[in-house]
Tab-separated table of C-alpha atoms in Angstrom:
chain	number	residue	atom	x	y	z
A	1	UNK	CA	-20.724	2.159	15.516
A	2	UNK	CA	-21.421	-1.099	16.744
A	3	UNK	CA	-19.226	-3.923	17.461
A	4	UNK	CA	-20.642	-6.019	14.469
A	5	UNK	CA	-20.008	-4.052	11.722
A	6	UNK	CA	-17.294	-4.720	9.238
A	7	UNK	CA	-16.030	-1.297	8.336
A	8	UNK	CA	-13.752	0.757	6.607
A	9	UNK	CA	-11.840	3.074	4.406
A	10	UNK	CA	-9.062	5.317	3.366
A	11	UNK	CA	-6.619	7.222	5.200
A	12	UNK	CA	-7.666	10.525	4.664
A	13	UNK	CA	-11.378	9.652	5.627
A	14	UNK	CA	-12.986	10.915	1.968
A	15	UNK	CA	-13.883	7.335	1.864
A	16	UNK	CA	-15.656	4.588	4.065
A	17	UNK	CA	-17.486	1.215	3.389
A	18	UNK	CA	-19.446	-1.314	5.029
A	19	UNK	CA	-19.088	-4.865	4.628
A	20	UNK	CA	-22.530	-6.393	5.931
A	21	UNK	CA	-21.061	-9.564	6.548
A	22	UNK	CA	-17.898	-10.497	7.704
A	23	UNK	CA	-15.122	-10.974	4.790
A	24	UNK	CA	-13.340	-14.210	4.392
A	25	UNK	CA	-10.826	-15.815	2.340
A	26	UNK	CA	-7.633	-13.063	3.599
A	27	UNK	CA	-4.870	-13.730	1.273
A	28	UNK	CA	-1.974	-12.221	0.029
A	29	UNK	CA	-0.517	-11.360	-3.874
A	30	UNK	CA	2.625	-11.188	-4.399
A	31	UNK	CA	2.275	-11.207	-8.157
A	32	UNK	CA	3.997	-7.867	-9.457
A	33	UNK	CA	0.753	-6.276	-10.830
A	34	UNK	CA	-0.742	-6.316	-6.801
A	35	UNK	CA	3.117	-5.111	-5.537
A	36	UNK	CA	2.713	-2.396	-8.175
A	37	UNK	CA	-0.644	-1.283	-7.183
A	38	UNK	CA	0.178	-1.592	-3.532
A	39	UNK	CA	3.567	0.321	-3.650
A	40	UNK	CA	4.292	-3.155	-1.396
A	41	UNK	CA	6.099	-6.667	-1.446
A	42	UNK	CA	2.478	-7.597	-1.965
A	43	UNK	CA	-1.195	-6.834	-1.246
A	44	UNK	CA	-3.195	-8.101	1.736
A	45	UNK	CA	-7.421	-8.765	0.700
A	46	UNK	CA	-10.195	-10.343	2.105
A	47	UNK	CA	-13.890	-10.609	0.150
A	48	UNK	CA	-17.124	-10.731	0.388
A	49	UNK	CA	-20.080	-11.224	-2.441
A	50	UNK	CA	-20.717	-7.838	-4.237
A	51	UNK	CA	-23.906	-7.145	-2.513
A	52	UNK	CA	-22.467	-7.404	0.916
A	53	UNK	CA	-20.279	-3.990	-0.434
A	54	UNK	CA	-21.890	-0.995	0.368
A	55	UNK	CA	-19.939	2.506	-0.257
A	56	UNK	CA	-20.930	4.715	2.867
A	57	UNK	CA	-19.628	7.901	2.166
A	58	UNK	CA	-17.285	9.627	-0.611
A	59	UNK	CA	-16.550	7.665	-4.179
A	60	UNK	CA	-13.538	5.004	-4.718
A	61	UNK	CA	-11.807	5.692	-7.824
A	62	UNK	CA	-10.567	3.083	-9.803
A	63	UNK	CA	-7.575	2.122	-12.217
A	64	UNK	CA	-8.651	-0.693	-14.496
A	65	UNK	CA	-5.720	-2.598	-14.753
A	66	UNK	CA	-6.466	-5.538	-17.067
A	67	UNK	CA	-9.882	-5.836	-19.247
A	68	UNK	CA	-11.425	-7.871	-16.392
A	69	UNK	CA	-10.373	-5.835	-13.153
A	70	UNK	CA	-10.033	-2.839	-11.396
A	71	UNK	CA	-8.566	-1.794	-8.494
A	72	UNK	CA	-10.079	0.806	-6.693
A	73	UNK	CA	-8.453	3.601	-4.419
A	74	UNK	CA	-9.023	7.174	-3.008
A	75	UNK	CA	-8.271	9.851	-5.113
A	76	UNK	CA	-7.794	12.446	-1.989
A	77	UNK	CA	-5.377	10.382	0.021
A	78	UNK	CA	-4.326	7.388	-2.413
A	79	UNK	CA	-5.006	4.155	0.048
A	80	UNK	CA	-5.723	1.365	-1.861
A	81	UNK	CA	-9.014	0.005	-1.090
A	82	UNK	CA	-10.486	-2.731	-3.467
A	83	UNK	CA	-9.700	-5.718	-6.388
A	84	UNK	CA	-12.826	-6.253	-8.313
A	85	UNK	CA	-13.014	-8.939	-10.697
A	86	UNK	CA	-15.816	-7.533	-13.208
A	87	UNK	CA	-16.545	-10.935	-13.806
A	88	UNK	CA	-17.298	-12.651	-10.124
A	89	UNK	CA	-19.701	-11.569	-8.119
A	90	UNK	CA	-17.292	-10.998	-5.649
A	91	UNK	CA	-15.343	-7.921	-3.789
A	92	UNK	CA	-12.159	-7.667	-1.819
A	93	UNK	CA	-11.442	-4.905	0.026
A	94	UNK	CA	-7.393	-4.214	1.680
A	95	UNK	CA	-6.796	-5.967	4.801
A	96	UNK	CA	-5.214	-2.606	6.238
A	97	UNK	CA	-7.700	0.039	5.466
A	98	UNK	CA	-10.629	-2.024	7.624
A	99	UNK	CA	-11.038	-0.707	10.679
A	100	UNK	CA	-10.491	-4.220	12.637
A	101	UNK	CA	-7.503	-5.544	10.533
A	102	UNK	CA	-6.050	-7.392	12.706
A	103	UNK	CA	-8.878	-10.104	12.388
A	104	UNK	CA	-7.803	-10.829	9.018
A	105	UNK	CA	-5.046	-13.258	9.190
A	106	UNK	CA	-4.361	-14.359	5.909
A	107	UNK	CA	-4.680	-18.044	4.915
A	108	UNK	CA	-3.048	-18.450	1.413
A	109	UNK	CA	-0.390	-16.621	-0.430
A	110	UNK	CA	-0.929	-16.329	-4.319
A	111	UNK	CA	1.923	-14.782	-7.009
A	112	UNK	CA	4.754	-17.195	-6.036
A	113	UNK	CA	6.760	-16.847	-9.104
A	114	UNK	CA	7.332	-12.805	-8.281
A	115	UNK	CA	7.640	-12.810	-4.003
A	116	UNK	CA	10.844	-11.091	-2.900
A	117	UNK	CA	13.673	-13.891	-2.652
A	118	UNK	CA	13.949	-12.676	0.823
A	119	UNK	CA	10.307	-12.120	1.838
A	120	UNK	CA	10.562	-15.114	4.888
A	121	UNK	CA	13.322	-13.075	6.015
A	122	UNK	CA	11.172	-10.018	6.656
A	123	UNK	CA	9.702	-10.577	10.001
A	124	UNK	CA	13.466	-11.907	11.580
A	125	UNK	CA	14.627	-8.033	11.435
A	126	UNK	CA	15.226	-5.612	13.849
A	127	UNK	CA	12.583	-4.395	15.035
A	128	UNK	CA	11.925	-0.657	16.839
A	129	UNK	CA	8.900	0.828	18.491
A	130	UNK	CA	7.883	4.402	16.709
A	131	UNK	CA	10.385	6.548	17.962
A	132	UNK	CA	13.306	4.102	18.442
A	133	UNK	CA	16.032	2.888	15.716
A	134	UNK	CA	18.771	0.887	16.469
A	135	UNK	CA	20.707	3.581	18.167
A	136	UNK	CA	18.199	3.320	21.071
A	137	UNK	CA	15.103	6.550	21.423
A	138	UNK	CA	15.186	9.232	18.675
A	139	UNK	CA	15.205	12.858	18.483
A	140	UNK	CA	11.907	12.144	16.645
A	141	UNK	CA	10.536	9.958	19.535
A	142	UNK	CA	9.677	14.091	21.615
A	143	UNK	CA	7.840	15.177	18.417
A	144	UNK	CA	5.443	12.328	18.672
A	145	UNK	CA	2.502	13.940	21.024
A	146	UNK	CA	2.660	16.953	18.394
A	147	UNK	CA	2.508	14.175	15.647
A	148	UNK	CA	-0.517	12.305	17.292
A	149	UNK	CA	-2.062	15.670	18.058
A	150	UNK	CA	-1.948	17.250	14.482
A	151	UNK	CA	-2.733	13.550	13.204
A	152	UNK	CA	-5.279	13.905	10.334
A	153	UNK	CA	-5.807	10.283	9.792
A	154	UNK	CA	-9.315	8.821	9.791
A	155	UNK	CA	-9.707	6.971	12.805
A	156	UNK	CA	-10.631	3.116	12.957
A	157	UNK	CA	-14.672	3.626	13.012
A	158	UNK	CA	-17.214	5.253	11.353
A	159	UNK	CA	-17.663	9.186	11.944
A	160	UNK	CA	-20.448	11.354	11.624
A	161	UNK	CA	-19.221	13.989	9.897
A	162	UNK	CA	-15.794	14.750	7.806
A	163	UNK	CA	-13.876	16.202	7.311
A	164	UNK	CA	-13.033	15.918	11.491
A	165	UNK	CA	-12.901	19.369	13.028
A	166	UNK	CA	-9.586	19.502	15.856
A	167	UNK	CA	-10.700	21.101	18.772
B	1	UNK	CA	17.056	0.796	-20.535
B	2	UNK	CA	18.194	3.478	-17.889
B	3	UNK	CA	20.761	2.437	-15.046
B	4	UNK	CA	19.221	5.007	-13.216
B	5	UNK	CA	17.453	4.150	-10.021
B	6	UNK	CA	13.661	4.526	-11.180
B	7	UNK	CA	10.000	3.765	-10.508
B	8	UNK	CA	6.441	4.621	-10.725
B	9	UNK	CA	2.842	3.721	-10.307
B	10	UNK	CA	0.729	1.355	-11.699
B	11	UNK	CA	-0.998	3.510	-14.276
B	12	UNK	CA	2.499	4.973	-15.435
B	13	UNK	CA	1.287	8.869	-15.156
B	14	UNK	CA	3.772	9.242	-12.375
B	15	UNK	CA	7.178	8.312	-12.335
B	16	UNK	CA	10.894	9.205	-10.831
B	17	UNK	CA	14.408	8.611	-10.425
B	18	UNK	CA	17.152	8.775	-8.285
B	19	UNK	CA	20.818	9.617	-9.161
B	20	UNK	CA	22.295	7.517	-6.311
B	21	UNK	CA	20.783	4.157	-5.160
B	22	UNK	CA	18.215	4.641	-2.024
B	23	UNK	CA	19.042	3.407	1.019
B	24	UNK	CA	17.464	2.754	4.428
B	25	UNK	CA	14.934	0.162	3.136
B	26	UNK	CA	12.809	-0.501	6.170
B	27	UNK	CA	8.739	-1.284	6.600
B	28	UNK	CA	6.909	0.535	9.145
B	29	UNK	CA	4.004	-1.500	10.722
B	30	UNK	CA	2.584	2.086	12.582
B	31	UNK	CA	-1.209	2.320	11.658
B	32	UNK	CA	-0.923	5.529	10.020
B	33	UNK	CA	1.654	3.458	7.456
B	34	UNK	CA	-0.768	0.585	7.436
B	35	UNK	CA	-3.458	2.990	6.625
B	36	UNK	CA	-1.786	4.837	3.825
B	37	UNK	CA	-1.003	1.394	2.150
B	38	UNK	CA	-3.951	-0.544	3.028
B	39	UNK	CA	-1.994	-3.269	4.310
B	40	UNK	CA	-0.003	-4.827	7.120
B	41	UNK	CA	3.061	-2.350	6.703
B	42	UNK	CA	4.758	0.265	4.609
B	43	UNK	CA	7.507	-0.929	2.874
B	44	UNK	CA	10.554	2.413	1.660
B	45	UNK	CA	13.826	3.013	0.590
B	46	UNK	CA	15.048	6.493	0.023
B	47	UNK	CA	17.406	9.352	-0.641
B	48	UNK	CA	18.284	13.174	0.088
B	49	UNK	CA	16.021	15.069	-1.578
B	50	UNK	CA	18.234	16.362	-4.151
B	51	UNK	CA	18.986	12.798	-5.139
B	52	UNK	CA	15.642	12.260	-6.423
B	53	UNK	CA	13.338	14.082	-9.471
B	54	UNK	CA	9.937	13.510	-10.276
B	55	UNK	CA	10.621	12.798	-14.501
B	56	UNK	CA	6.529	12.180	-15.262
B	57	UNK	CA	3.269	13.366	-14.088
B	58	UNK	CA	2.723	14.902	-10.642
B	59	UNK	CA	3.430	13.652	-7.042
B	60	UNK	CA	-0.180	13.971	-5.017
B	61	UNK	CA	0.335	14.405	-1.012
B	62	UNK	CA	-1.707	14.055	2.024
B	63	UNK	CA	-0.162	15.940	5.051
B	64	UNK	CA	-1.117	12.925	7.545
B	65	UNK	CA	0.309	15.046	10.353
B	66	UNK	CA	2.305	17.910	10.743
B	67	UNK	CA	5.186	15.815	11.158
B	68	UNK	CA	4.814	13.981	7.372
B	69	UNK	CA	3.555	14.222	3.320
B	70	UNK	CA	2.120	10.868	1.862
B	71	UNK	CA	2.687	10.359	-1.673
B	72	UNK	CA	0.647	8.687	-3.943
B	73	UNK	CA	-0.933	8.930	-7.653
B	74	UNK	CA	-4.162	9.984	-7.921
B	75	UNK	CA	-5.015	8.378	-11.415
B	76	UNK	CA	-4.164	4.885	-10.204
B	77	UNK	CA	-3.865	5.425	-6.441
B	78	UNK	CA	-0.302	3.472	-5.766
B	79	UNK	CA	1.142	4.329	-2.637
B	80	UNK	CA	4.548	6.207	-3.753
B	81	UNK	CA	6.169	7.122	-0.501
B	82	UNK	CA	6.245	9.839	2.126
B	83	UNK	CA	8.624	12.514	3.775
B	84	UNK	CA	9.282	13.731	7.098
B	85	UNK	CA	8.895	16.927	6.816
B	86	UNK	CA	11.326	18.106	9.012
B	87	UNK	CA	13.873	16.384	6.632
B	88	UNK	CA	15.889	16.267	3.692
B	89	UNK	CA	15.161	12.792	2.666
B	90	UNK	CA	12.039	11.314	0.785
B	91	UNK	CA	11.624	7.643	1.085
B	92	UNK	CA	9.599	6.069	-2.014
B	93	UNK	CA	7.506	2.627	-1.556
B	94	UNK	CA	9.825	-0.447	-2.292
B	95	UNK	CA	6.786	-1.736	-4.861
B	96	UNK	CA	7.223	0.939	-6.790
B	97	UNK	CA	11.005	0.982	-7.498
B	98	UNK	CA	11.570	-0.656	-10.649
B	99	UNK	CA	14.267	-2.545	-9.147
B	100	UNK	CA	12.220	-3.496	-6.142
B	101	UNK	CA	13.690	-6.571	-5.422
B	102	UNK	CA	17.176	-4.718	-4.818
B	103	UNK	CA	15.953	-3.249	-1.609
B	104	UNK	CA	15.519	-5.730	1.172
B	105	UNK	CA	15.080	-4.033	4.055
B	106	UNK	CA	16.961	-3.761	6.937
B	107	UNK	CA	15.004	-2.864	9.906
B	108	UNK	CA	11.240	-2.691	10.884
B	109	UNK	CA	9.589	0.345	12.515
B	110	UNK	CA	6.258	0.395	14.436
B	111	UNK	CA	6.609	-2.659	15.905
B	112	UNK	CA	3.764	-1.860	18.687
B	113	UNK	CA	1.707	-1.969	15.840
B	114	UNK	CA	3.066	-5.167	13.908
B	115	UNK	CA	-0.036	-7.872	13.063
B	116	UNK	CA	0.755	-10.320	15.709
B	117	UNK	CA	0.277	-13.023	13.487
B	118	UNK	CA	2.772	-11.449	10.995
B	119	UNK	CA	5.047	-14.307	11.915
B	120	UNK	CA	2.505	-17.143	10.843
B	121	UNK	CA	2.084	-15.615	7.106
B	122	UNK	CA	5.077	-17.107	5.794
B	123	UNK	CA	4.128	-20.496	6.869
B	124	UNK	CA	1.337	-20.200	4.735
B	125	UNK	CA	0.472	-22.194	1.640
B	126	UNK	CA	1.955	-20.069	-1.444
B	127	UNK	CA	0.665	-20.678	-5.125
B	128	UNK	CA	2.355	-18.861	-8.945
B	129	UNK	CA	-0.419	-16.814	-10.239
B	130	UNK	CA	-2.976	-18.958	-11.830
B	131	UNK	CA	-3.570	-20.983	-8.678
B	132	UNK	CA	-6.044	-18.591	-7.199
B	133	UNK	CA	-9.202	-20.793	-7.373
B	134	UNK	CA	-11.092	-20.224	-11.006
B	135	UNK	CA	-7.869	-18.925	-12.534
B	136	UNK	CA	-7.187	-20.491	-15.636
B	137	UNK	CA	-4.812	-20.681	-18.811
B	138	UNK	CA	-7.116	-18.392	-20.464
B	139	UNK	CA	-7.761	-16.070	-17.856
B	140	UNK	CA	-4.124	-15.696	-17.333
B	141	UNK	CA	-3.570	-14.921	-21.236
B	142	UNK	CA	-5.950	-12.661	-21.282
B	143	UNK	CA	-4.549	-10.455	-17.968
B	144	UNK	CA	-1.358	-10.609	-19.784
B	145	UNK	CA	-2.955	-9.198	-23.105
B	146	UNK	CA	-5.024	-6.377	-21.878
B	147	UNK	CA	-2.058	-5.367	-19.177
B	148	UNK	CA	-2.545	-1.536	-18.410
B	149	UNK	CA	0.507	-1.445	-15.646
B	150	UNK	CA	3.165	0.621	-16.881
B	151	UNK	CA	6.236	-1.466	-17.159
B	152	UNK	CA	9.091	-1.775	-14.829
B	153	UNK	CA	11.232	0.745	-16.979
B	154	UNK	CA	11.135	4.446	-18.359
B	155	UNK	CA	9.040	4.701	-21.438
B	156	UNK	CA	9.431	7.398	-23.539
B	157	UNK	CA	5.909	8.019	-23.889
B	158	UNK	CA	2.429	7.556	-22.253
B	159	UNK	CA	-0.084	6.424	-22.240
B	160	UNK	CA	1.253	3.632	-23.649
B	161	UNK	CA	-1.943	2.835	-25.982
């Protein structure tokens, strides 16, 4: 991998991309056909023109939810991973599955008329570490290590082979 | 229409209910949640197990460690929820509750992993559909008319068309 490569893909790994430019335009959708598909408050996307898309291993799947678009996802693991407007010559791939994310602060929010009454509210809650709740550290915070060690998510770069073979 | 505590996916080949109302809504911002719902967090609510019954289709997994099961439906891909597996209670994706916008959550988990420019997205500008740039009366007419999402309801049959 090197450190100018847009990349990305599913959970489980079945799936990667390339973007060969970097995206732009990170929004969210809050309109209830992107919550749906996104099990979410709303999706998360950032595009680039079609031909900057290329699939790098595995197949997306995809769930044409209106005559004009589908949405695409894998069909191993389920991680949403595209909205593609059949007519644009465009792509946008899920802020969360690329591998550097966090550069992807969105800039606009779109679906107004369905965002959760309470959505501004969201990011003023409590807020634990993994293995804490408000009660303090968990019984679940010890099984962590075994969790990261038996963790069978794809990592945030491109592999050589999958599926990843634990030592 | 049901008063029972349902949902689904997208597609409508999977769908549930509860027989109490979930609680615990929470979002998780760990990477393996952000991962599973390619975005900035997981969003669930849930119940004990014997609370809850699948009612259509099939619930596909992905054991993402040995500690949990992913859900998620493999005709449309929407992220449906996940269980610890050394538990009694599945949590189900807030989106996918019919009654979504019942379940504000409570808490936040993962929080090493939060975007730290989570804070800044609700400052953003925010447009109703049809303010994405090239949207369009038309456009938005003809969304509505070829809609394939199952509604936000039981249906007592599908596919729908």
């Amino acid at each position: 991998m090197t450190p100018t490569q847009w990349t990305g893909g599913c959970q489980c790994g079945a799936v990667r991309y390339e973007l060969l430019e970097r995206p732009t335009g990170a929004h969210i959708c809050h309109c209830r056909m992107c919550q749906k598909a996104f099990g979410n408050f709303f999706a998360a996307l950032v595009g680039v023109p079609r031909d900057k898309f290329k699939l790098t291993r595995g197949a997306i799947s995809n769930f044409k939810s209106s005559a004009d678009v589908q949405r695409g996802f894998c069909r191993d693991c389920g991680t949403p991973l595209t909205f593609d407007d059949l007519t644009e010559n465009r792509i946008s791939v899920s802020i969360g599955s690329l591998d550097q994310h966090s550069e992807y602060k969105p800039q606009a929010q779109y679906g107004l008329e369905s965002r959760e009454p309470w959505f501004n509210e969201i990011v003023a809650l409590p807020a634990h570490t993994s293995g804490e709740d408000a009660s303090g550290v968990t019984a679940y915070a010890k099984r962590l290590p075994h969790f990261a060690a038996t963790n069978r998510q794809h990592p945030d770069h491109d592999t050589d082979e999958w599926p990843i073979t634990r030592k | 229409m049901s008063k029972r505590w349902t949902g689904g996916c997208q597609c409508g080949a999977v769908r549930y209910a509860f027989s109490e109302k979930p609680t615990d809504a929470c979002i998780c911002h760990c990477r393996m949640c952000q991962k599973q719902f390619g975005n900035f967090f997981g969003s669930f609510a849930g119940a004990h197990k014997d609370k809850f019954r699948v009612t259509r289709g099939t619930f596909s997994h992905f054991k993402s460690s040995d500690g949990a099961e992913r859900y998620f439906c493999k005709d449309c891909g929407t992220p449906l929820g996940m269980k610890n597996l050394s538990k009694e209670f599945i949590f189900v994706s807030i989106g996918s509750l019919d009654r979504h916008g019942e379940f504000r959550p409570e808490n936040q988990y993962g929080a090493e992993a939060r975007e730290t420019w989570l804070v800044e997205v609700i400052g953003t500008s925010c447009s109703v559909t049809g303010g994405y740039p090239g949207d369009d009366a038309a456009r938005l007419q003809m969304i509505k008319s070829t809609n394939l999402q199952h509604p936000d309801h039981d249906t007592e049959s599908w596919p729908p068309r």
